[in-house]
N, CA, C and O atoms as a DFTB+ gen file, in Angstrom:
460 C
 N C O
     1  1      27.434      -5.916      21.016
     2  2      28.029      -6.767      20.008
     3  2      28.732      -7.950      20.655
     4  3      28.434      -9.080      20.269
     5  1      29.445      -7.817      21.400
     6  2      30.223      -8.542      23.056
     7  2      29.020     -10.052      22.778
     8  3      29.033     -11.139      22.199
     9  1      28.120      -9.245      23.594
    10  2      27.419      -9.854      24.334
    11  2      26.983     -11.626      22.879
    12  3      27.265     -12.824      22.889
    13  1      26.350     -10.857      22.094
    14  2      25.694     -11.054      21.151
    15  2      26.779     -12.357      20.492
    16  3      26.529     -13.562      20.543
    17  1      28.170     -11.635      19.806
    18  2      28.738     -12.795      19.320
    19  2      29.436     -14.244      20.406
    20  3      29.768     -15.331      19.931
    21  1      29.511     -13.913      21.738
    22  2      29.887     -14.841      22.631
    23  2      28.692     -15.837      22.554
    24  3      28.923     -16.964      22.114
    25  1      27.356     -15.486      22.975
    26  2      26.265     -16.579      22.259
    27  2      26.144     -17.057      20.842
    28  3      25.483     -18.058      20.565
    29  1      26.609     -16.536      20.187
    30  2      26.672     -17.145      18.756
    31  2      25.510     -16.094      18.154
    32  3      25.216     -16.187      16.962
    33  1      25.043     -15.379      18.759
    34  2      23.795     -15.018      17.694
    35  2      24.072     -14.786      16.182
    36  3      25.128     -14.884      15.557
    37  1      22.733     -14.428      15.744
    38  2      22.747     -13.191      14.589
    39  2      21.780     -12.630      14.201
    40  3      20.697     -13.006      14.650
    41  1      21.826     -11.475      13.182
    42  2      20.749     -11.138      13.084
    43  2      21.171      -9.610      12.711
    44  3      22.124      -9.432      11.952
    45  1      20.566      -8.690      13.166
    46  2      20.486      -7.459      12.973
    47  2      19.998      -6.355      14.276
    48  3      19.092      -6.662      15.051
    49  1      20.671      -5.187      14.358
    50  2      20.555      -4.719      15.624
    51  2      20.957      -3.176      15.485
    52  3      22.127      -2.838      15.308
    53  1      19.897      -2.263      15.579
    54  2      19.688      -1.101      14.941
    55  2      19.500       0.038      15.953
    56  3      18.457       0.491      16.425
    57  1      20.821       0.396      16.172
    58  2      20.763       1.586      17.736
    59  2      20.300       3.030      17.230
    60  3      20.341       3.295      16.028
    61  1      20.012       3.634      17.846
    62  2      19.403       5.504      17.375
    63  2      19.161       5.808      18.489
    64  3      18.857       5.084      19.437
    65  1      19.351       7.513      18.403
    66  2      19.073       8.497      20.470
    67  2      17.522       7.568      20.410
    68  3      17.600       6.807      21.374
    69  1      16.048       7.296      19.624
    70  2      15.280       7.140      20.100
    71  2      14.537       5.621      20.354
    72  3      13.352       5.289      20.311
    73  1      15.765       4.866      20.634
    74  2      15.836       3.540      21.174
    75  2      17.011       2.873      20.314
    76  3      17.912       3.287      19.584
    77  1      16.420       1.293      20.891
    78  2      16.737       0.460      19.839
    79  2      16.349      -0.606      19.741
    80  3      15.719      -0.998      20.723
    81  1      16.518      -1.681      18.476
    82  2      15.541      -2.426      17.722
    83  2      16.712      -3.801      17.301
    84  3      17.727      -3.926      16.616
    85  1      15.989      -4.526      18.034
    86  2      16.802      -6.066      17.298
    87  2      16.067      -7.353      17.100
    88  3      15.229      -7.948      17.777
    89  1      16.678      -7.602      15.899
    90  2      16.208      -9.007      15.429
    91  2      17.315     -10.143      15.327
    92  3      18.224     -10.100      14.497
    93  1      17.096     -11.469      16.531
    94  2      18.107     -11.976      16.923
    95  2      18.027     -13.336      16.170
    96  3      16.907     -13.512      15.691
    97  1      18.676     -14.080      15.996
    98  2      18.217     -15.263      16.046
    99  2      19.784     -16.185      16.621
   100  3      20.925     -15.742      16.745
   101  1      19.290     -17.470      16.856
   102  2      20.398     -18.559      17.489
   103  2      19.943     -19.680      18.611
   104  3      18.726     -19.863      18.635
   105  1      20.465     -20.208      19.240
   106  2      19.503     -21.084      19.884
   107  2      18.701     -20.358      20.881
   108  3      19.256     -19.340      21.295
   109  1      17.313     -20.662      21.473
   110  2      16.543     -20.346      22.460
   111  2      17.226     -20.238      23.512
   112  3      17.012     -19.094      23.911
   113  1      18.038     -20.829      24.316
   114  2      18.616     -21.357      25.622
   115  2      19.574     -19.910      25.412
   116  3      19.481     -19.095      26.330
   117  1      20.314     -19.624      24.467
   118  2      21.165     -18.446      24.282
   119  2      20.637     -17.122      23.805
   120  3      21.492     -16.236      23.829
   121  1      19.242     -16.693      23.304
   122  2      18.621     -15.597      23.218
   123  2      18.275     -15.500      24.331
   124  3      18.707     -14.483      24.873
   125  1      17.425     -16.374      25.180
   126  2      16.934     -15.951      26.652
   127  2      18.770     -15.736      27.138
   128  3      19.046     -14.569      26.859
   129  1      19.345     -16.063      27.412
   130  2      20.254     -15.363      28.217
   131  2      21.176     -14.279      27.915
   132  3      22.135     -13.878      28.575
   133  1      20.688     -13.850      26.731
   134  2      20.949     -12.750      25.643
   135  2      20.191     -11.662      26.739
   136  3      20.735     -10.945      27.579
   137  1      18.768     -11.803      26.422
   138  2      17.762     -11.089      27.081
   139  2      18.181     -10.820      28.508
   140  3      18.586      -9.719      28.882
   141  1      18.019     -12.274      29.573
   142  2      18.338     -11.745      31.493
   143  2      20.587     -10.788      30.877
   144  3      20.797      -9.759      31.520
   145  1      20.980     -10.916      30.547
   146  2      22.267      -9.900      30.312
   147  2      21.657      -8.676      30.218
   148  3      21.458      -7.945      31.188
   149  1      21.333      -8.411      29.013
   150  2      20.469      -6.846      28.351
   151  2      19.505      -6.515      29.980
   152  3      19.847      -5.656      30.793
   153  1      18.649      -7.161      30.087
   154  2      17.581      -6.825      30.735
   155  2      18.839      -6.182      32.198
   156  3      18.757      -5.034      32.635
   157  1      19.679      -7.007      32.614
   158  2      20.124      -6.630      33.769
   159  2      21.177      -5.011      33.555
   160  3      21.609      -4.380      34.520
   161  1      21.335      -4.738      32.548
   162  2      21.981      -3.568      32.743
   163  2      21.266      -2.434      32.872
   164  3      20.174      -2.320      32.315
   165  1      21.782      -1.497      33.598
   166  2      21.312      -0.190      33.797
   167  2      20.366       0.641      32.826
   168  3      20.920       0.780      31.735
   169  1      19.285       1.154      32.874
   170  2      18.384       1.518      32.055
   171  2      17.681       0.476      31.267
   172  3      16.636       0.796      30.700
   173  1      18.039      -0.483      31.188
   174  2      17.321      -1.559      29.925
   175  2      16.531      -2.365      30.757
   176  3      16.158      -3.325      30.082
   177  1      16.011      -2.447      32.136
   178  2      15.332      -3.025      33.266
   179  2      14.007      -3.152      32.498
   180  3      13.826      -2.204      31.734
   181  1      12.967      -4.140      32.502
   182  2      11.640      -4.101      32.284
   183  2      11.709      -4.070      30.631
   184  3      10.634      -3.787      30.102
   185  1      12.755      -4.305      29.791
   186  2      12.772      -4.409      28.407
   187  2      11.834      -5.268      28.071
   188  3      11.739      -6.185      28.886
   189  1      10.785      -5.349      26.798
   190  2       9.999      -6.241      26.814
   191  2      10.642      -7.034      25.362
   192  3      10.331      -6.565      24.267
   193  1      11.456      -8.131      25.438
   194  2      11.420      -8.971      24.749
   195  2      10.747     -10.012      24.195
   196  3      10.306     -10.624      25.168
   197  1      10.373     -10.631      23.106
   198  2       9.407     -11.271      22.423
   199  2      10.596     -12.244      21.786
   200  3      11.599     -11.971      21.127
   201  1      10.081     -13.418      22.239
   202  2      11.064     -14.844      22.209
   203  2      10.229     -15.841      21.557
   204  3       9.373     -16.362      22.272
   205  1      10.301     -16.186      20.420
   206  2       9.994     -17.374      20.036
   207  2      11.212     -18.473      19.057
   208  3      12.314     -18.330      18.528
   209  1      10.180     -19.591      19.245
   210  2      11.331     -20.945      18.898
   211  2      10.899     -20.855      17.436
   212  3       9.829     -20.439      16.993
   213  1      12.366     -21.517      16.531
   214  2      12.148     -21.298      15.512
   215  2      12.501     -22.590      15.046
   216  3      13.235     -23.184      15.834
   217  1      12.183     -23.270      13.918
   218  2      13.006     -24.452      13.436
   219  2      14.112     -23.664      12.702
   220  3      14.870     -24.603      12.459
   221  1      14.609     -22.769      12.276
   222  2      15.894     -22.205      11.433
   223  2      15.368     -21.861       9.818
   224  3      14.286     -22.026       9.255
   225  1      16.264     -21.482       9.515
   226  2      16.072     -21.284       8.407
   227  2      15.739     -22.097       7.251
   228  3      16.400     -23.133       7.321
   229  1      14.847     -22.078       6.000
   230  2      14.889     -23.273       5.097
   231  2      16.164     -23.292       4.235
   232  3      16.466     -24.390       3.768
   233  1      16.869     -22.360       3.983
   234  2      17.979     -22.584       3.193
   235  2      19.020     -21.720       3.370
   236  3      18.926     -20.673       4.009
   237  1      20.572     -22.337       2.525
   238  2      21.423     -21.175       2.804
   239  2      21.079     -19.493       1.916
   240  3      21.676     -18.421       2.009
   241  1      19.976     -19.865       1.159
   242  2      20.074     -18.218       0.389
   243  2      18.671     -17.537       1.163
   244  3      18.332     -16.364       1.006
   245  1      18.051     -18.384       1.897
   246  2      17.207     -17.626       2.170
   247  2      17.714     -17.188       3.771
   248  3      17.073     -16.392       4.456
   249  1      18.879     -17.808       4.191
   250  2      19.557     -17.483       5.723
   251  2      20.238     -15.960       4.649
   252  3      19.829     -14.817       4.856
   253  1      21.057     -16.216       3.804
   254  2      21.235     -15.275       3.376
   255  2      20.667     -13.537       2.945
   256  3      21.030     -12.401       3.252
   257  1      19.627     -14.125       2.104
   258  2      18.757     -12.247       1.962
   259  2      18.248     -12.487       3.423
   260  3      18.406     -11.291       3.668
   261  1      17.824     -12.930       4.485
   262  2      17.390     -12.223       5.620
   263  2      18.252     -11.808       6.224
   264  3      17.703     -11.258       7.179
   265  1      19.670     -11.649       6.354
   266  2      20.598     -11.592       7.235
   267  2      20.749     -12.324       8.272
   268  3      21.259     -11.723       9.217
   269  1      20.417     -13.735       8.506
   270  2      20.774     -14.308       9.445
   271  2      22.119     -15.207       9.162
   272  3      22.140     -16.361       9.588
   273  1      23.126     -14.730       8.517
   274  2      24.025     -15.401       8.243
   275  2      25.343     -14.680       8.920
   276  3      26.539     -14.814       8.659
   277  1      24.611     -13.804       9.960
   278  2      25.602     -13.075      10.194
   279  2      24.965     -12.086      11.736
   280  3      23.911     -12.169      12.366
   281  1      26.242     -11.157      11.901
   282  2      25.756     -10.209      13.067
   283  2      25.930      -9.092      12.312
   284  3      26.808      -9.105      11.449
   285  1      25.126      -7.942      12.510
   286  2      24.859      -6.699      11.680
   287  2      24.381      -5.633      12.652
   288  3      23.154      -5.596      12.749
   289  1      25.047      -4.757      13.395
   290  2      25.110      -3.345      14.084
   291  2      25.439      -2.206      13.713
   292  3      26.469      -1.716      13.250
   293  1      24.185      -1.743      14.035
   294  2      24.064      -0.449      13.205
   295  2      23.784       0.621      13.783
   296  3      22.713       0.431      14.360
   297  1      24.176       1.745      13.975
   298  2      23.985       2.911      14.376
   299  2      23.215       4.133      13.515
   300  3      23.834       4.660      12.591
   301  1      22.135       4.480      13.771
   302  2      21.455       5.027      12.817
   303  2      20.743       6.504      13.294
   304  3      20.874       6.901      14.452
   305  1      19.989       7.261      12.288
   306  2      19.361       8.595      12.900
   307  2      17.876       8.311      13.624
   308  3      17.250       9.048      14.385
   309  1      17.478       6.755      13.029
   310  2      16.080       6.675      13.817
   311  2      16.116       5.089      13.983
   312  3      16.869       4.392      13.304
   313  1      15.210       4.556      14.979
   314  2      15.146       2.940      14.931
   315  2      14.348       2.338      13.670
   316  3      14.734       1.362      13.027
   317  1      13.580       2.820      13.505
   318  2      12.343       2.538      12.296
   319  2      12.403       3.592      11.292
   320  3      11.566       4.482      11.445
   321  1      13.661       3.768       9.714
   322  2      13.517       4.543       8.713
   323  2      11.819       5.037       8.578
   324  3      11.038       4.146       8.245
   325  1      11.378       6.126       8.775
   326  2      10.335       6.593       8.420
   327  2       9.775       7.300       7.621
   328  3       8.722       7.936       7.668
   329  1      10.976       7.083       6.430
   330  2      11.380       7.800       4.936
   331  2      11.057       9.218       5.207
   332  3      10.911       9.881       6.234
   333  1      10.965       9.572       3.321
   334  2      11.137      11.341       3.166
   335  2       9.813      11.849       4.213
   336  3       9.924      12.714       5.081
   337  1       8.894      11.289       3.977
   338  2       7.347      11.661       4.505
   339  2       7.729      11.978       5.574
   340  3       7.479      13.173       5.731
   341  1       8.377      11.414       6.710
   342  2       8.300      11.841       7.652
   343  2       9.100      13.036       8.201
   344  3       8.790      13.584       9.258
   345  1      10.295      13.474       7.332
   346  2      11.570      14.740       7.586
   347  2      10.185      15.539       8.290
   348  3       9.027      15.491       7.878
   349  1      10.707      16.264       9.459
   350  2       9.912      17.641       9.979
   351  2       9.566      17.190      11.264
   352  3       9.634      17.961      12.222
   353  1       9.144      15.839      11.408
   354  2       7.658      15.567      12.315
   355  2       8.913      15.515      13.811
   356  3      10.140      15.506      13.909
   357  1       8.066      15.498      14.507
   358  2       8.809      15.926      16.035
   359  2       7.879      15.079      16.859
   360  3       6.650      15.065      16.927
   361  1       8.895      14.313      17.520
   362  2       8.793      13.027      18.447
   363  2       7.291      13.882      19.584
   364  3       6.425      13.112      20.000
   365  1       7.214      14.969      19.841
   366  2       6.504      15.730      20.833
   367  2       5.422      15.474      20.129
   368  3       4.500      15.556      20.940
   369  1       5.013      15.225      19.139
   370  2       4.164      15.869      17.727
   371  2       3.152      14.148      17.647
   372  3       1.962      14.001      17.369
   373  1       3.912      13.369      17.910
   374  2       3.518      12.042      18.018
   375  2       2.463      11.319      18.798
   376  3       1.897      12.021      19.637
   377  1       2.077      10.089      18.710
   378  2       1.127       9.473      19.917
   379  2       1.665       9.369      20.915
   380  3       2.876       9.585      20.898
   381  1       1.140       9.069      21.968
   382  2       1.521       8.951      23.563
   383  2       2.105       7.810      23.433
   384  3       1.625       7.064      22.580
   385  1       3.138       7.390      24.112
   386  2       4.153       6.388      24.175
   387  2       2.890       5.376      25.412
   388  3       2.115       5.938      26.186
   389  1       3.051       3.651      25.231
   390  2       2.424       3.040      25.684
   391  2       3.617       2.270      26.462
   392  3       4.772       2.591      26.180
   393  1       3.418       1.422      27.281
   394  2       4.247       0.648      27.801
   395  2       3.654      -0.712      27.582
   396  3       2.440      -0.878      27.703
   397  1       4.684      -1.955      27.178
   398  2       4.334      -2.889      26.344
   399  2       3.063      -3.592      26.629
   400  3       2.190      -3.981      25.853
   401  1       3.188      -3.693      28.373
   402  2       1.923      -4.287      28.614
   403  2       0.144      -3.271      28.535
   404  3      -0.950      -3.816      28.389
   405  1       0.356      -1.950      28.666
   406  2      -0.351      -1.017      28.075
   407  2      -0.777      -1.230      26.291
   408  3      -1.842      -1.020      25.709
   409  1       0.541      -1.726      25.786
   410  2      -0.097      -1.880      24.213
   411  2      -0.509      -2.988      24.045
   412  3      -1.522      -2.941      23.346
   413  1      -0.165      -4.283      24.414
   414  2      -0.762      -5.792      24.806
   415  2      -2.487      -5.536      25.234
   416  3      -3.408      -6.280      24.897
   417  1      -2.592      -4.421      25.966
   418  2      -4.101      -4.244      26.410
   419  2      -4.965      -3.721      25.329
   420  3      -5.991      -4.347      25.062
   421  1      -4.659      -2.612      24.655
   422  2      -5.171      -2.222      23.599
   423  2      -4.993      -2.806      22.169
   424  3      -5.522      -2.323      21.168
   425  1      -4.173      -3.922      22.188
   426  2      -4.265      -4.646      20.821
   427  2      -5.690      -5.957      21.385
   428  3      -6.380      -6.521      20.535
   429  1      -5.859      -6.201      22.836
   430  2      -6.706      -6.936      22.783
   431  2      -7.937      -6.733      23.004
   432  3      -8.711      -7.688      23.056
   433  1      -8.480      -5.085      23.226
   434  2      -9.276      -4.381      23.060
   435  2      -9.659      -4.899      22.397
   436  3     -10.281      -5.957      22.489
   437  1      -9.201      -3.862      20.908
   438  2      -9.733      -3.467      19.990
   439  2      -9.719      -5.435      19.268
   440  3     -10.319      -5.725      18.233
   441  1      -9.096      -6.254      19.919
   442  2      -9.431      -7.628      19.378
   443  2     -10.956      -8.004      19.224
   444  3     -11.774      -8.148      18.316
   445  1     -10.876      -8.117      21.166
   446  2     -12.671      -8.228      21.268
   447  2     -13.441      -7.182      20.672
   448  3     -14.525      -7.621      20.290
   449  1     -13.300      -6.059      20.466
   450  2     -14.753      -4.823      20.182
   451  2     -14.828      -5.774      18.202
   452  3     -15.909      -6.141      17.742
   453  1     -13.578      -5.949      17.476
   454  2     -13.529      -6.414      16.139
   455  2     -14.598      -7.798      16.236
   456  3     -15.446      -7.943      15.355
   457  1     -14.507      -8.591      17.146
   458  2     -15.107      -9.621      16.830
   459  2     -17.131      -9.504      16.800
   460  3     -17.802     -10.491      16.495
């Protein structure tokens, strides 16, 4: 949170035991150094962040329903609500965990085999 309001960000930022999940926004020059901070602490090494430039928002109500009018931390039971359907299912029970550049490979797989 520290980190986050000293750059000015905002956005939304959703902690749980099985990660966590944020959607930042604020200037470029201050998300990348959002990111080398995060990236340099202990365990968060090799984080794969996804950075793009934005022109901002088109208005104040639409900065509004997205939550970028603000900073929003949250502590939760999962990173991604996976509603009622999912109560039972067990992380063991799941697909094999990929590593980003592992899933970067197989989204461009299955790009070329589609075409």
């Amino acid at each position: 949170t520290r980190n986050c309001t000293q750059l000015g960000l905002v956005g939304r930022v959703r902690c749980a035991e099985d990660g966590l999940n944020a959607t930042l926004g604020g200037k470029l020059s201050r998300l990348k150094q959002h990111a080398r901070d995060i990236g340099s602490l202990e365990g968060f090494q090799g984080i794969d962040f996804k950075l793009q430039a934005s022109p901002g928002s088109l208005n104040d109500m639409v900065e509004l329903e997205s939550g970028f009018n603000g900073l929003s931390v949250q502590l939760t039971k999962e990173v991604v609500t996976m509603g009622p359907r999912a109560v039972g299912v067990k992380h063991e029970d799941c697909a094999t965990h990929l590593a980003p550049a592992e899933f970067h490979q197989m989204l461009n797989r299955a790009a070329d085999q589609a075409e």
